[in-house]
Short mmCIF file of C-alpha atoms in Angstrom, two decimals:
data_model
loop_
_atom_site.label_atom_id
_atom_site.label_comp_id
_atom_site.label_asym_id
_atom_site.label_seq_id
_atom_site.Cartn_x
_atom_site.Cartn_y
_atom_site.Cartn_z
CA MET S 59 -15.26 13.08 9.72
CA VAL S 60 -11.77 11.84 10.57
CA GLY S 61 -10.49 13.10 13.90
CA THR S 62 -7.06 13.43 15.45
CA THR S 63 -5.56 10.64 17.54
CA LEU S 64 -2.63 10.87 19.93
CA ASP S 65 -0.75 8.06 21.69
CA ILE S 66 -0.34 9.27 25.29
CA THR S 67 1.07 6.02 26.71
CA PRO S 68 4.59 7.42 27.34
CA TYR S 69 3.13 10.28 29.40
CA LEU S 70 0.91 8.28 31.76
CA PHE S 71 1.64 7.60 35.43
CA SER S 72 0.58 4.43 37.25
CA ASP S 73 -1.28 6.22 40.08
CA ARG S 74 -2.79 9.50 38.88
CA ASN S 75 -3.20 11.38 35.59
CA ARG S 76 -4.76 14.59 34.39
CA ILE S 77 -5.50 15.15 30.72
CA SER S 78 -5.91 18.73 29.52
CA ILE S 79 -6.71 19.82 25.96
CA ILE S 80 -5.82 23.43 25.25
CA CYS S 81 -6.80 25.36 22.10
CA GLU S 82 -4.73 28.50 21.63
CA GLN S 83 -4.88 31.16 18.96
CA PRO S 84 -1.45 32.62 18.15
CA SER S 85 -1.25 36.37 17.79
CA LYS S 86 -1.71 37.65 14.23
CA ALA S 87 -3.02 34.24 13.10
CA GLU S 88 -4.35 34.31 9.55
CA ASP S 89 -5.43 30.69 9.03
CA THR S 90 -8.24 30.29 11.61
CA PRO S 91 -11.99 29.92 10.79
CA TRP S 92 -13.80 32.92 9.35
CA ALA S 93 -17.44 34.01 9.41
CA ILE S 94 -19.73 36.98 8.87
CA ASP S 95 -19.47 39.56 11.68
CA PRO S 96 -22.59 39.01 13.88
CA GLU S 97 -22.51 42.66 15.02
CA ASN S 98 -23.06 44.31 11.64
CA GLY S 99 -23.44 41.43 9.19
CA GLN S 100 -20.68 42.82 7.06
CA GLY S 101 -17.24 41.61 6.12
CA LEU S 102 -15.37 38.67 7.56
CA THR S 103 -14.05 38.45 11.06
CA ASN S 104 -11.98 35.98 13.03
CA ILE S 105 -14.09 33.80 15.33
CA PRO S 106 -13.13 31.74 18.39
CA PHE S 107 -12.41 28.07 17.90
CA GLY S 108 -12.30 25.02 20.13
CA LEU S 109 -13.47 21.43 20.43
CA PHE S 110 -16.50 20.72 18.26
CA ARG S 111 -16.57 16.92 18.61
CA ASP S 112 -16.43 14.44 21.47
CA VAL S 113 -13.06 13.55 22.99
CA SER S 114 -12.63 9.94 24.11
CA LEU S 115 -9.92 7.99 25.88
CA GLU S 116 -9.27 4.50 24.51
CA VAL S 117 -7.35 1.69 26.17
CA SER S 118 -6.04 -0.69 23.54
CA SER S 119 -3.58 -3.46 22.89
CA ALA S 120 0.00 -2.47 22.10
CA VAL S 121 -0.66 -3.84 18.61
CA ARG S 122 -3.86 -2.51 17.06
CA ILE S 123 -5.69 -1.46 13.93
CA VAL S 124 -5.03 2.24 13.41
CA PRO S 125 -8.13 4.42 13.97
CA TYR S 126 -9.84 5.07 10.60
CA GLY S 127 -7.30 2.64 9.13
CA VAL S 128 -9.66 0.36 7.16
CA HIS S 129 -10.40 1.29 3.53
CA ALA S 130 -12.28 -0.73 0.90
CA TRP S 131 -12.74 -0.18 -2.83
CA PRO S 132 -13.93 -2.33 -5.77
CA ASN S 133 -12.56 -2.57 -9.28
CA ALA S 134 -14.41 -0.99 -12.21
CA THR S 135 -16.47 -4.10 -12.94
CA LEU S 136 -17.52 -4.52 -9.28
CA ASP S 137 -16.41 -8.17 -9.17
CA THR S 138 -13.30 -7.73 -7.01
CA LEU S 139 -13.02 -5.92 -3.68
CA TYR S 140 -9.78 -4.71 -2.10
CA VAL S 141 -9.55 -4.02 1.64
CA GLU S 142 -6.56 -2.17 3.07
CA THR S 143 -6.01 -2.35 6.83
CA GLU S 144 -3.36 -0.28 8.62
CA VAL S 145 -1.88 -2.03 11.67
CA ARG S 146 0.46 -0.36 14.19
CA ASN S 147 2.81 -2.01 16.70
CA TYR S 148 3.41 0.41 19.60
CA ALA S 149 5.43 -2.15 21.55
CA THR S 150 9.24 -2.35 21.75
CA HIS S 151 9.35 -5.92 20.42
CA PRO S 152 8.10 -7.55 17.18
CA ALA S 153 4.66 -9.14 17.06
CA GLU S 154 3.34 -12.17 15.18
CA CYS S 155 0.02 -11.05 13.69
CA ARG S 156 -2.90 -12.61 11.88
CA LEU S 157 -5.49 -10.37 10.26
CA ASN S 158 -8.91 -11.94 9.68
CA THR S 159 -11.10 -9.78 7.44
CA ALA S 160 -14.72 -10.62 6.64
CA PHE S 161 -16.93 -9.15 3.94
CA GLU S 162 -20.47 -10.52 3.86
CA THR S 163 -19.95 -14.33 3.93
CA LEU S 164 -16.35 -14.15 2.66
CA LEU S 165 -13.30 -14.45 4.94
CA ASN S 166 -9.67 -13.61 4.17
CA HIS S 167 -6.64 -14.36 6.38
CA LYS S 168 -3.20 -12.79 6.35
CA THR S 169 -0.33 -13.75 8.69
CA PHE S 170 2.67 -11.42 9.06
CA MET S 171 5.39 -10.25 11.44
CA LEU S 172 5.23 -6.61 12.49
CA GLY S 173 8.40 -5.02 13.78
CA ALA S 174 8.62 -2.95 16.94
CA GLN S 175 7.01 0.50 16.66
CA LEU S 176 6.26 0.00 12.97
CA THR S 177 3.12 0.39 10.87
CA GLU S 178 2.12 -1.84 7.98
CA LYS S 179 -0.72 -1.64 5.47
CA ILE S 180 -2.19 -5.05 4.63
CA VAL S 181 -4.18 -5.36 1.38
CA GLN S 182 -6.60 -8.29 1.03
CA LYS S 183 -8.55 -9.26 -2.07
CA PHE S 184 -12.10 -10.65 -2.31
CA ALA S 185 -13.95 -12.10 -5.30
CA VAL S 186 -17.40 -10.53 -4.91
CA SER S 187 -19.07 -11.14 -8.29
CA LYS S 188 -21.82 -13.29 -6.71
CA PHE S 189 -22.93 -10.40 -4.47
CA LYS S 190 -23.61 -8.00 -7.38
CA LEU S 191 -22.38 -4.98 -5.42
CA GLU S 192 -24.84 -2.11 -5.37
CA LYS S 193 -23.62 1.46 -5.66
CA TRP S 194 -24.36 3.97 -2.93
CA SER S 195 -26.66 6.87 -3.86
CA PRO S 196 -28.80 9.39 -1.94
CA GLU S 197 -31.93 7.51 -3.08
CA SER S 198 -30.51 4.10 -2.16
CA PRO S 199 -27.72 4.51 0.44
CA LYS S 200 -26.56 0.90 0.32
CA THR S 201 -23.67 0.06 2.65
CA TYR S 202 -21.76 -3.11 3.48
CA ASN S 203 -19.82 -4.11 6.59
CA VAL S 204 -16.13 -4.96 6.68
CA SER S 205 -15.21 -6.78 9.89
CA SER S 206 -11.51 -6.79 10.82
CA MET S 207 -10.06 -8.93 13.61
CA LEU S 208 -6.41 -8.72 14.61
CA MET S 209 -5.03 -11.81 16.36
CA LEU S 210 -1.64 -12.06 18.09
CA GLY S 211 0.82 -14.85 18.83
CA TYR S 212 0.73 -18.61 18.48
CA GLN S 213 -2.50 -18.85 20.49
CA GLN S 214 -4.21 -16.26 18.29
CA VAL S 215 -5.31 -13.91 21.08
CA LEU S 216 -7.77 -11.25 19.91
CA ALA S 217 -6.01 -7.86 20.10
CA ASP S 218 -8.43 -5.63 18.19
CA LYS S 219 -11.73 -5.78 16.31
CA VAL S 220 -13.14 -3.09 14.03
CA ASP S 221 -16.39 -3.01 12.04
CA THR S 222 -16.33 -0.55 9.15
CA PRO S 223 -19.44 0.35 7.13
CA VAL S 224 -18.53 1.03 3.48
CA GLY S 225 -20.40 2.24 0.42
CA PHE S 226 -19.27 2.35 -3.20
CA CYS S 227 -19.91 4.99 -5.85
CA THR S 228 -18.23 6.81 -8.72
CA ILE S 229 -17.76 10.58 -8.80
CA LYS S 230 -16.71 13.05 -11.49
CA TRP S 231 -15.90 16.70 -10.90
CA PRO S 232 -15.79 19.38 -13.64
CA LYS S 233 -12.47 19.36 -15.47
CA ARG S 234 -10.13 22.30 -15.01
CA ASN S 235 -7.02 23.39 -16.92
CA SER S 236 -3.61 24.20 -15.44
CA LYS S 237 -4.83 27.71 -14.53
CA GLY S 238 -7.73 26.32 -12.53
CA GLU S 239 -10.29 27.47 -15.10
CA LEU S 240 -13.18 25.22 -16.13
CA ALA S 241 -12.04 23.28 -19.19
CA ASP S 242 -15.46 22.46 -20.69
CA ASP S 243 -19.03 23.70 -20.78
CA ASP S 244 -20.32 20.97 -18.48
CA HIS S 245 -19.85 22.35 -14.96
CA ARG S 246 -21.87 19.68 -13.21
CA PHE S 247 -20.86 17.16 -10.54
CA TYR S 248 -21.65 13.53 -11.42
CA LEU S 249 -22.48 10.74 -8.97
CA ASN S 250 -22.65 7.24 -10.48
CA GLY S 251 -22.85 8.84 -13.93
CA THR S 252 -25.80 11.07 -13.01
CA PRO S 253 -25.48 14.87 -12.58
CA ILE S 254 -26.18 15.94 -8.99
CA LEU S 255 -26.83 19.48 -7.76
CA LEU S 256 -24.87 20.23 -4.58
CA ASN S 257 -26.70 22.56 -2.19
CA GLY S 258 -25.28 24.43 0.79
CA THR S 259 -21.57 24.10 0.01
CA ASN S 260 -19.16 26.76 1.21
#
């Protein structure tokens, strides 16, 4: 699950800080979570909401890989892999960057200048035919690791390092027409070309 990230650097003091996270429900809100009324088991009622995942405070370099900013996908024949890495410069001056990305035993380098307070998406390409990429499935949940290292300046100082587990599969949902109606008689969901029954969805 992708969370929410906030840059709080401009609001920090050098001596003392207090961080408060407040969840408020506006009056007459109509877009908050809904559930069955626990009192009578009937109808739908508005329920309280709040923080349902951990909150963490990260100290990072002014130039970093954006959280959840690494994405990898292969081509249809599974012999080429593309890795997209989103890099953000929070500083007020440009930065000379070098992105080293590793997949299995393969390594790809990309050098670039990143302007002040700008974000750039770097796409790197790997020839992976010799690895014979396996598809992810519930029976065989095969994953691979993408290791991303962001280096800065002439001396190549390590600014950030992210390891991202990735899995590859193909999916196909039932086709629908412009009215949202099912367009064929096959209403099944397909994973890697095989129909899969989804249980417990809401």
